[in-house]
XYZ file of C-alpha atoms in Angstrom:
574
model
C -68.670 -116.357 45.713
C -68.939 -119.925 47.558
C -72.700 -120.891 47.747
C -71.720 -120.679 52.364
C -71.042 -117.559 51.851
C -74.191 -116.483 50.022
C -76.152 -118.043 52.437
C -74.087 -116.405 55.211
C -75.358 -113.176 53.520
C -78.348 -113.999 52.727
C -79.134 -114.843 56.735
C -77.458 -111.519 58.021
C -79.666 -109.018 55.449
C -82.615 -109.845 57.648
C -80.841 -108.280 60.444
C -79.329 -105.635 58.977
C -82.105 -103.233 60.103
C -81.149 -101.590 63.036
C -83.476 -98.553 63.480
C -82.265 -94.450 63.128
C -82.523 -95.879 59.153
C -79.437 -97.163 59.611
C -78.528 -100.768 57.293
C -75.428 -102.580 59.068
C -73.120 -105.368 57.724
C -70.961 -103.970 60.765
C -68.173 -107.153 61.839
C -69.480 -110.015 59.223
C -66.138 -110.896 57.981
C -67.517 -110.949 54.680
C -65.247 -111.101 51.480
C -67.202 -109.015 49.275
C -64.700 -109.555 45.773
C -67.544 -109.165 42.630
C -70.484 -108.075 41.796
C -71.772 -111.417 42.422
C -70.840 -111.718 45.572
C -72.601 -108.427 46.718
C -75.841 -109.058 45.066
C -78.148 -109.793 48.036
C -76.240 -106.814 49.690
C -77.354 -104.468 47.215
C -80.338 -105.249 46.447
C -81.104 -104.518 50.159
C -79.304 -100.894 49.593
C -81.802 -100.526 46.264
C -85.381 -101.078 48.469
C -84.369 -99.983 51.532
C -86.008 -96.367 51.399
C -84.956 -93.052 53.300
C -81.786 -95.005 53.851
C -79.740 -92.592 56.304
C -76.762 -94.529 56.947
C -74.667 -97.569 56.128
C -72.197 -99.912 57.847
C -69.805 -101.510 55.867
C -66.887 -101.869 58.710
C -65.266 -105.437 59.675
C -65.408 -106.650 55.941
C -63.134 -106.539 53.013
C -63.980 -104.941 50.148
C -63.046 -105.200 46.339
C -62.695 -102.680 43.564
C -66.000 -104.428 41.752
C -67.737 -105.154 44.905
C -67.437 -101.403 45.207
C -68.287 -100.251 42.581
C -71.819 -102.569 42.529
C -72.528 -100.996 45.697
C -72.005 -97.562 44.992
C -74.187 -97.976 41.695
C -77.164 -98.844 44.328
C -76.188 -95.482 46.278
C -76.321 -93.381 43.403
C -79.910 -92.807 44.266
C -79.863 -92.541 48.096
C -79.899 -88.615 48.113
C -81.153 -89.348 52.458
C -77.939 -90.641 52.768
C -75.868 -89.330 55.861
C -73.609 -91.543 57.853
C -71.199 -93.562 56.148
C -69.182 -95.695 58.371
C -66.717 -97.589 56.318
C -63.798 -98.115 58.844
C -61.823 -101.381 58.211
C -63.020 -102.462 55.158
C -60.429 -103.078 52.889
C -58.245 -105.537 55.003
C -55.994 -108.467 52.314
C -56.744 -105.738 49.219
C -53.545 -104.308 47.769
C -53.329 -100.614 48.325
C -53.489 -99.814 44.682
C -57.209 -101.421 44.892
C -58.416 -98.781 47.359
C -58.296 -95.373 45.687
C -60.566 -97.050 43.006
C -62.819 -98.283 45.365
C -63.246 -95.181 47.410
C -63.487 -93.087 44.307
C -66.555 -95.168 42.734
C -68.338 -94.885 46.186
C -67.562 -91.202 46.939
C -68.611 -90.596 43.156
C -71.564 -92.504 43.845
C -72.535 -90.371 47.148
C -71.815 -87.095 44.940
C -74.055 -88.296 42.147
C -77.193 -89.043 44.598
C -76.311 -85.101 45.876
C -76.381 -86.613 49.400
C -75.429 -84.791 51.985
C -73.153 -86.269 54.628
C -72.923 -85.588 58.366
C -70.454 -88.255 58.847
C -67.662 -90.075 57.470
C -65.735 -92.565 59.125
C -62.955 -94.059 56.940
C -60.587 -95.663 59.948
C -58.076 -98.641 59.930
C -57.962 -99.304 56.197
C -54.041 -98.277 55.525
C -54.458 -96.353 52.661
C -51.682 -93.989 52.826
C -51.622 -90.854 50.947
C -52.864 -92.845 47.531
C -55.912 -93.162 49.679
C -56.792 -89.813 50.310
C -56.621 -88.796 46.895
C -59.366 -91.601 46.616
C -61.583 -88.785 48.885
C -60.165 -85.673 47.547
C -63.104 -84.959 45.372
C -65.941 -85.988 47.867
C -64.215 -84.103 50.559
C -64.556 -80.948 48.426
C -67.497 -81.532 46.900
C -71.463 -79.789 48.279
C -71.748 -83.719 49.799
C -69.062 -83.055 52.316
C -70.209 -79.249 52.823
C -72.299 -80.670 56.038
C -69.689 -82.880 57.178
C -69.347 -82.351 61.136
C -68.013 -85.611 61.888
C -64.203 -87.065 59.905
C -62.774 -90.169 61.330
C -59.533 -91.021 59.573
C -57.325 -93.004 62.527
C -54.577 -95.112 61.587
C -55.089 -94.629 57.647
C -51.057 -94.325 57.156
C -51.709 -91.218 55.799
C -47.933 -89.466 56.113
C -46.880 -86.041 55.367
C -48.194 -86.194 51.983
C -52.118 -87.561 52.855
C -51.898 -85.068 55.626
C -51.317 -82.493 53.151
C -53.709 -83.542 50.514
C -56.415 -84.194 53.555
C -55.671 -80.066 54.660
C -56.204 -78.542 50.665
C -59.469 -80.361 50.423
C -60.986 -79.321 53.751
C -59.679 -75.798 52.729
C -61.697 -75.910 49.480
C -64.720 -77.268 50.807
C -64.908 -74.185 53.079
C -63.760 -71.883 50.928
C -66.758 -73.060 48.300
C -69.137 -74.001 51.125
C -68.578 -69.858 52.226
C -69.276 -68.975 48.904
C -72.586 -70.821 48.948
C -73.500 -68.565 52.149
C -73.493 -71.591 54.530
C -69.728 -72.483 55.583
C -68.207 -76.166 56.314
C -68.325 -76.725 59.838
C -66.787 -79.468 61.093
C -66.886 -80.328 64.512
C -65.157 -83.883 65.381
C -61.675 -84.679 63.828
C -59.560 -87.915 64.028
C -56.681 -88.817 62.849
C -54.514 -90.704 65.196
C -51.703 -92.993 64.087
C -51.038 -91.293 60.373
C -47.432 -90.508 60.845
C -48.451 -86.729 60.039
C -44.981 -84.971 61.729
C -44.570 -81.386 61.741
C -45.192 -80.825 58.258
C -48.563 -83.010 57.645
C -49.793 -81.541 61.663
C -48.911 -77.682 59.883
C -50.793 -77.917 57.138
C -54.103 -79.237 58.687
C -53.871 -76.409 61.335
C -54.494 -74.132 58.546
C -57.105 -75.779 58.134
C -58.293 -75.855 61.219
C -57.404 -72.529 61.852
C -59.918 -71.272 58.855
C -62.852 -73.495 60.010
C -62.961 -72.412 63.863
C -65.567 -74.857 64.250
C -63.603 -77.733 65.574
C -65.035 -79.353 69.244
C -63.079 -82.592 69.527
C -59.620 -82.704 68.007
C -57.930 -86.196 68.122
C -54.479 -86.883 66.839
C -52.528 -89.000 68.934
C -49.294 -90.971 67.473
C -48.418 -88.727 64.936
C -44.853 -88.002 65.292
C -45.203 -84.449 65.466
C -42.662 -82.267 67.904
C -43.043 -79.011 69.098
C -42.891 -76.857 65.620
C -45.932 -79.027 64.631
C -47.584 -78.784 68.126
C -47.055 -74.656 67.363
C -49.096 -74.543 64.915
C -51.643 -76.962 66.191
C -51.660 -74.587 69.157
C -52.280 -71.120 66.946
C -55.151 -72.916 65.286
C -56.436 -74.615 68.585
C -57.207 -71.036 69.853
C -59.461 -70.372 66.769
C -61.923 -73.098 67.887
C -63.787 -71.828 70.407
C -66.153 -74.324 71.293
C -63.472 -77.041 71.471
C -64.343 -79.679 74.174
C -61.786 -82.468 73.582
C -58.115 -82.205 73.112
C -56.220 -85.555 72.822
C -52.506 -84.989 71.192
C -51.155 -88.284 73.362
C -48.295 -90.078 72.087
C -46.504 -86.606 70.739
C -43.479 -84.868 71.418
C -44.279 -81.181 72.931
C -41.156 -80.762 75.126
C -41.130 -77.425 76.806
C -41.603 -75.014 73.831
C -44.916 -76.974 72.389
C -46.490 -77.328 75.464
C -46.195 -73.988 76.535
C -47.645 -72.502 73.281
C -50.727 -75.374 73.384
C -51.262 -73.283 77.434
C -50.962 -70.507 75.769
C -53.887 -71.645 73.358
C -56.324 -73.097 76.119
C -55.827 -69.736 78.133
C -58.330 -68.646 75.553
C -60.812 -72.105 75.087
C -63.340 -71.788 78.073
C -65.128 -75.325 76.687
C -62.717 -77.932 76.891
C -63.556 -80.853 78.917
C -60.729 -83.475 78.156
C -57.112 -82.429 77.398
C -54.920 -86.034 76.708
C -51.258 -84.615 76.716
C -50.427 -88.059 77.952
C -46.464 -89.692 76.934
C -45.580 -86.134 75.171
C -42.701 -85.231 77.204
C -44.326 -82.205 78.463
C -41.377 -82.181 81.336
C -41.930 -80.281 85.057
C -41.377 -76.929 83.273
C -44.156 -77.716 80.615
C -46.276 -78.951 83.456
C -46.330 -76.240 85.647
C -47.593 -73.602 82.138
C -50.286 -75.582 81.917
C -51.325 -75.666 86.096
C -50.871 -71.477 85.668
C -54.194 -72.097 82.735
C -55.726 -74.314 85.017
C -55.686 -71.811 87.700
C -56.703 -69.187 85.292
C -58.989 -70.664 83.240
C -60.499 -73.970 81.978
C -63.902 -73.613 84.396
C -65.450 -76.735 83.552
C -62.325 -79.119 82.885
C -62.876 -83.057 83.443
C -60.153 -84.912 82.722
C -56.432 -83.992 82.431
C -53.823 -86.608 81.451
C -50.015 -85.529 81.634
C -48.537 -89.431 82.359
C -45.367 -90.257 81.047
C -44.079 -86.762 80.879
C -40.943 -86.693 82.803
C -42.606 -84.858 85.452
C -41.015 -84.239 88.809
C -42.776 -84.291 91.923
C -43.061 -81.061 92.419
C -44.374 -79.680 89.451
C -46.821 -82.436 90.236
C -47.441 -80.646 93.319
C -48.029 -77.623 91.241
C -50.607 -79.109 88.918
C -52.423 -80.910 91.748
C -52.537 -77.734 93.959
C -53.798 -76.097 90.640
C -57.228 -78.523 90.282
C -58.047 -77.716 93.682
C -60.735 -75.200 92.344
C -62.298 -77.339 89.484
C -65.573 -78.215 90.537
C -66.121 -80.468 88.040
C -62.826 -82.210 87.940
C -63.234 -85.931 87.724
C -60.006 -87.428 86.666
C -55.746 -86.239 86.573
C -53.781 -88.650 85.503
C -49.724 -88.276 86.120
C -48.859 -91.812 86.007
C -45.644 -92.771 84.795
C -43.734 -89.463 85.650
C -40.324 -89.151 88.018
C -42.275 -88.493 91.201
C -40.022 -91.143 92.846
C -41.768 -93.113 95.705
C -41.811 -90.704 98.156
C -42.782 -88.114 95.635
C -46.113 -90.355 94.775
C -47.036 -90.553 98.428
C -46.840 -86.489 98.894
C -48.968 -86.041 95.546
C -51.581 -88.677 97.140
C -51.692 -87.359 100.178
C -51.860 -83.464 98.427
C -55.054 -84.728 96.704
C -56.264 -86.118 99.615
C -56.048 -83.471 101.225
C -57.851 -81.294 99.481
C -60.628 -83.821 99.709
C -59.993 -84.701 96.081
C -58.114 -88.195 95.980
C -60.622 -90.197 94.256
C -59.572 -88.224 91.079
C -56.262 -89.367 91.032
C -55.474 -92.122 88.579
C -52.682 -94.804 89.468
C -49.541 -94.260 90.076
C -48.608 -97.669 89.428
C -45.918 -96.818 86.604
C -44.187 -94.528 88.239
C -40.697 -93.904 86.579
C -38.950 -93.379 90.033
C -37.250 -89.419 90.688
C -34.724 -88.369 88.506
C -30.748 -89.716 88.005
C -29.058 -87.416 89.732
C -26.111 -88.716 87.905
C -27.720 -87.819 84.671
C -28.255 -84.545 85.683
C -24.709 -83.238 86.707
C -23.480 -84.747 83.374
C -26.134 -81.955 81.974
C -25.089 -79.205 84.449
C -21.573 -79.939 83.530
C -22.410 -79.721 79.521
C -24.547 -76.174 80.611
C -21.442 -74.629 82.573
C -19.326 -74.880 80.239
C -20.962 -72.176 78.273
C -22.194 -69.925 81.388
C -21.101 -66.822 80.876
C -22.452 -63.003 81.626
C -23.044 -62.455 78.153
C -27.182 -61.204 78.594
C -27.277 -62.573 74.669
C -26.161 -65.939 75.299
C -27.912 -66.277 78.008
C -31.027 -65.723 76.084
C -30.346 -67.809 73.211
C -33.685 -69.667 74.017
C -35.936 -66.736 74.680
C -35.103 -65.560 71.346
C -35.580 -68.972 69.262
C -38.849 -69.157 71.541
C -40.186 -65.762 70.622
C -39.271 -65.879 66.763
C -41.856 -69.167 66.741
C -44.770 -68.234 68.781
C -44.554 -64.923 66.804
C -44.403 -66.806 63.507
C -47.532 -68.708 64.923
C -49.362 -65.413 66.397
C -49.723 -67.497 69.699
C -48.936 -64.248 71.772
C -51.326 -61.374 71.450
C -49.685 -57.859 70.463
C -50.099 -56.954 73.926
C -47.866 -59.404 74.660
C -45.047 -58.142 72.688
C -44.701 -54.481 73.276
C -42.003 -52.659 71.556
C -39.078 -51.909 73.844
C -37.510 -48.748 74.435
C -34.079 -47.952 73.382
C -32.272 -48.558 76.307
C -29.886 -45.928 78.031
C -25.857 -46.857 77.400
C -25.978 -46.356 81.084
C -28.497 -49.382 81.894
C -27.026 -51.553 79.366
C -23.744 -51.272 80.769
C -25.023 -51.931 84.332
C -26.447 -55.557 83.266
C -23.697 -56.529 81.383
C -21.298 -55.735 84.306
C -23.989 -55.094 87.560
C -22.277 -53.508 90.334
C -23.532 -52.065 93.201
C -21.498 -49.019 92.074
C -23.000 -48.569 89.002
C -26.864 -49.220 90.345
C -26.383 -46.595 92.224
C -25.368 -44.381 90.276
C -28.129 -45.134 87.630
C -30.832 -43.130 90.103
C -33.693 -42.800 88.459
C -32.906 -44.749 85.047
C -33.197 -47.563 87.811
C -37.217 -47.917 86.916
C -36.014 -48.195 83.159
C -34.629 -51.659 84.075
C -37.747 -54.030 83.886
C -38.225 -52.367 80.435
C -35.486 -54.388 79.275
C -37.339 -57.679 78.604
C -41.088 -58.304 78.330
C -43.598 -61.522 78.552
C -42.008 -63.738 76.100
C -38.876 -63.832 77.660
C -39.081 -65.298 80.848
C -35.416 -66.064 81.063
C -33.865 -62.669 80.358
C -36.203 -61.383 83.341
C -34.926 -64.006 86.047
C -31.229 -63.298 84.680
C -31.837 -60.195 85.139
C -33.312 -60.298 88.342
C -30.592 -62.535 90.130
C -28.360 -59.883 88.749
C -29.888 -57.380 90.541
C -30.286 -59.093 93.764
C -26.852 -60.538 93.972
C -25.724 -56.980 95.147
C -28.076 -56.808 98.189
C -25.854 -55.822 101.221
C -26.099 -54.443 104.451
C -25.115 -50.738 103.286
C -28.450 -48.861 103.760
C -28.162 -46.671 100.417
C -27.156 -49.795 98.411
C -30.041 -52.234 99.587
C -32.703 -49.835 99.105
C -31.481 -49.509 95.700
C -31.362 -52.990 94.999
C -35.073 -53.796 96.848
C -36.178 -50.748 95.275
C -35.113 -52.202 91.785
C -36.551 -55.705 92.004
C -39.563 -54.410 93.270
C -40.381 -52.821 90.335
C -39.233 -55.762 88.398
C -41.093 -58.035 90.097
C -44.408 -56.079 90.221
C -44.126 -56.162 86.071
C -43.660 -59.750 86.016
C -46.173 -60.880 88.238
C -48.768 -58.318 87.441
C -49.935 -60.566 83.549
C -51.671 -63.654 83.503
C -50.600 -66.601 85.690
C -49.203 -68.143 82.314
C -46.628 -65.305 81.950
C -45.855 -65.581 85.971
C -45.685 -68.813 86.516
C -43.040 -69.438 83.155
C -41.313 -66.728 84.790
C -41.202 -68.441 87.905
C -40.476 -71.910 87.172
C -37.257 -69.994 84.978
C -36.346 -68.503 88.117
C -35.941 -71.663 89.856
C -34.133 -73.821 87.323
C -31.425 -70.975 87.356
C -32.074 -71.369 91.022
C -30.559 -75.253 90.987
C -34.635 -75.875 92.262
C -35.739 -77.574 89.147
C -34.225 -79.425 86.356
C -34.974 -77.725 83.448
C -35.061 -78.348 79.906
C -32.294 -77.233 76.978
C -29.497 -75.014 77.724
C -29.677 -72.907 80.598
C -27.338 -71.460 83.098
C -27.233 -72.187 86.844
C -26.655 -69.386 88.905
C -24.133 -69.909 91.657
C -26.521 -68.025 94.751
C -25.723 -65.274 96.987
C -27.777 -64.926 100.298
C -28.791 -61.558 98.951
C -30.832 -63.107 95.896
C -32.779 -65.398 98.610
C -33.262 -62.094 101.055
C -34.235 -60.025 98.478
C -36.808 -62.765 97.899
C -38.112 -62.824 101.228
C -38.554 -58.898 100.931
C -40.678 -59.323 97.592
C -43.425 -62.425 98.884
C -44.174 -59.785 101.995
C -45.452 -57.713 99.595
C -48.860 -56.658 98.303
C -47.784 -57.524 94.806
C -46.435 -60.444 95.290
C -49.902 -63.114 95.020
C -50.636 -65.781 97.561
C -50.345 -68.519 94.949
C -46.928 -67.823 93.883
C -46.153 -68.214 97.172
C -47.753 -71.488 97.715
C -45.618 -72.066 94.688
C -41.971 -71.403 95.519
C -42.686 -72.776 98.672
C -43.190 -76.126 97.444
C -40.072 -75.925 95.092
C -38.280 -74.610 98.689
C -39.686 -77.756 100.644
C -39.013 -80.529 98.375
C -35.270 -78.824 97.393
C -33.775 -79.059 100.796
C -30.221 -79.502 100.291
C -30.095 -77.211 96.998
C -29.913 -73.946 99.043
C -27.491 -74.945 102.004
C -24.800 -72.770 100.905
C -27.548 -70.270 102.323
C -28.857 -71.883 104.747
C -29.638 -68.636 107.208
C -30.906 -67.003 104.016
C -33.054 -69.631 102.723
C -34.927 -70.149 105.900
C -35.715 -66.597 106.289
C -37.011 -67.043 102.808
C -38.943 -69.987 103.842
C -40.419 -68.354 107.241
C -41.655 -65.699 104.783
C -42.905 -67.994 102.260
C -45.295 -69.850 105.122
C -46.658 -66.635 106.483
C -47.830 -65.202 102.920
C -49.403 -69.056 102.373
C -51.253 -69.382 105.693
C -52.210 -65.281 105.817
């Protein structure tokens, strides 16, 4: 070591006390190679007693270096906080398993006790982690409550390795009568995907102690957010949620509101540039309205969000009294879109909250869009099973996942030859002559299929006429298939709902879905159902902000709709 650079050292040591027991060679720059060139260093670890933590961060690191330093830790059994982010920048990657092995053998050997360990920004990759495997399982790591891994590289395989070891230092921790509990996990920018995300939510999922999750930038889509979600709903006490920088698209997102329907702590949920999309976006304004009491901060920018399910989500934080920030910059509210959301918020006396809107992506092609409608219609058909393709995929994963309760998915009753042959061919003909196996209907679907109901439903209401027998049938009918849909949680309404209106042509949804070509009778029989008691205020105030910012999308019913409309402002204002 150059004789400046000992003396560089030597200068720092004498401010390395910085109170809490804490020793901190945090940002030096130093380039700590030998033995030699950590002497001074060490010797201050050595005589430094009741030494509680150490800050090695913002220098570089060698295998010897290491290994000097963790021989002067083999005695610190005080030892708690080890913050050793960045520490290993210029050493080859085969350098830093050793390294990490000779100081975590080092903290094992004292029998410290860690509280926590913050290994960020050294690149490791999975080589790395095995370089931790054995302190993370070890009785040193049984106290851990705080793991800080970001941007360690750590792929599908470290992500794997990472989720085993946590596993086994619970599973021996339990055994010891005093179980691993960790509270604060990060571990943005590993390149975990679906498979790396999976395996720590089992993990997570057998802890249940978690409060702040953090794993933005992980290239994980919605199988991996799935899981994530199942496990998120065993950690009761989480506070922070921050999964930016992911791909949820509709599926993910709505099992994560699904998950938070049951977390009454969180204070933070960062969902920011994961392509949660207007559909996604309104499941998770249904949990606001639910639940969430004492929410802070909710970021959905860069979603593809549309202004009105931004309308949805802002009408939705209208009740948080301790909302202080909602961020939906960067979404397709268009510029008058962003206006109507500002003034919304102000409004409701809550427009401070509102981040900038600066980035705004403008509304959506329209151009794009018909060149999906036409791709859709060329497979819309009356087939109930093709229509469903998407509930089905949908319910096979969130059961695989348990993300529905068993409530949730009741068994369904074998369903009479007569019924089945009335929805795959309605006619007004053969509802009436169903009689009473009309109520059997809205057992034909349940909570987890949200677009089987609304097909369903527009079926039904398509045969509204003016004949007295055969609209009493048909109101009779969607009555009682409205009052099951919109008697569950908002969740479950509001999915069903926002389904309703992308078959509706009132929102651009996501994947393949049919467009229903609309009947005045589907919009009257509407107007019927929001007048009464069943039908909720707020899913009013919802359809009549897809109706008011969809103008031209109903003028092929243009009497109808604004009967539906008159009806929608009476139920809002009552």
């Amino acid at each position: 070591m150059a004789s400046d650079d000992i003396a560089q050292l030597a200068d720092v040591l004498s401010k390395t006390h910085v109170g809490d027991r804490e020793l901190s060679y945090k940002g030096l720059g130093l380039k700590l190679d030998n033995a030699e060139s950590v002497e001074d260093l060490v010797r201050e670890i050595e005589q430094y007693q009741g030494l509680r933590a150490l800050r090695l961060e913002g220098n570089t690191v060698g295998v010897e270096a290491a290994q000097a330093i963790a021989k002067a830790l083999e005695n610190k059994d005080l030892l708690q906080r080890c913050y050793w982010s960045d520490m290993f920048t210029g050493r080859l990657r085969s350098e830093i398993p050793t390294a990490l092995r000779s100081l975590g053998g080092a903290l094992m050997s004292a029998g410290a006790r860690l509280t926590e360990l913050d290994l960020s920004d050294n690149a490791f990759g999975p080589d790395g982690v095995k370089g931790i495997e054995q302190l993370l399982k070890s009785p040193s790591c049984h106290t851990l409550r705080e793991l800080r891994l970001n941007n360690c590289g750590m792929g599908i395989g470290g992500g794997k390795i990472l989720a085993e070891a946590l596993m086994e230092c619970h599973r021996q921790s339990s055994a010891l009568g005093a179980p691993f509990k960790l509270r604060v996990f990060v571990a943005g920018r590993n390149r975990l995907e679906n498979e790396g995300a999976s395996a720590l939510a089992k993990a997570f999922q057998l802890m249940g102690s978690l409060e702040e999750v953090h794993m933005p930038q992980n290239g994980i889509n919605y199988a991996g957010v799935m899981a994530l979600a199942s496990a998120m709903r065993q950690n009761p006490e989480l506070r922070v949620l921050n999964f930016n920088d992911n791909t949820f698209t509709k599926k993910g997102t709505l099992a994560m509101a699904q998950a938070l329907r049951h977390l009454r702590n969180v204070q933070v949920i960062n969902f920011g540039d994961c392509l949660v999309r207007s559909e996604g976006a309104i499941a998770l304004a249904a949990v606001l309205r639910d639940g969430l009491p004492i929410l802070k901060e909710l970021s959905l920018s860069f979603g593809e969000i549309t202004e009105v399910a931004a309308l949805v989500v802002a009408q939705a934080v209208m009740e948080k009294p301790y909302m202080e920030k909602v961020d939906l910059n960067g979404n397709c509210l268009g510029e008058e879109g962003c206006e109507a959301l500002r003034e919304a918020m102000e409004n409701m006396d809550k427009g401070d909250m509102l981040a900038s809107l600066s980035d705004d992506e403008g509304e959506p092609d329209d151009e794009d869009e018909d060149e999906e409608d036409d791709d859709e219609d060329e497979n819309n058909n009356d087939d109930a099973d093709d229509c469903n393709e998407e509930d089905e995929e949908y319910g096979e994963i969130v059961k695989e996942n348990g993300i529905l309760r068993k409530e949730d998915s009741p068994v369904k009753p074998q369903s009479p030859a007569e019924v089945m042959s009335f929805l795959n061919c309605p006619s007004a003909e053969k509802l009436l002559q169903l009689g009473d196996m009309r109520t059997s209907i809205h057992q034909q679907f349940d909570a987890s299929e949200p677009q089987k109901a609304a097909d369903v439903l527009l079926k039904i209401s398509s045969l509204y006429n003016e004949d007295l027998e055969t609209k009493a049938a048909v109101l009779e009918t969607v009555d009682a298939v409205l009052k099951k849909l919109l008697s569950g949680s908002a969740l479950q309404s509001y999915c069903f709902l926002s389904t309703l209106m992308v078959m509706m042509g009132l929102l651009k949804g996501e994947g393949k879905m049919k467009k229903v070509l609309l009947v005045p009778g589907q919009l009257l029989c509407l107007e019927h159902a929001v007048q009464q008691e069943y039908f909720p205020q707020h899913h009013a105030s919802l359809l009549h902000i897809f109706l008011s910012k969809n103008s031209e999308a109903l003028k092929s019913c243009s009497s109808a709709r604004e009967r539906l409309s008159s009806a929608l402002e009476k139920k809002c204002h009552n």
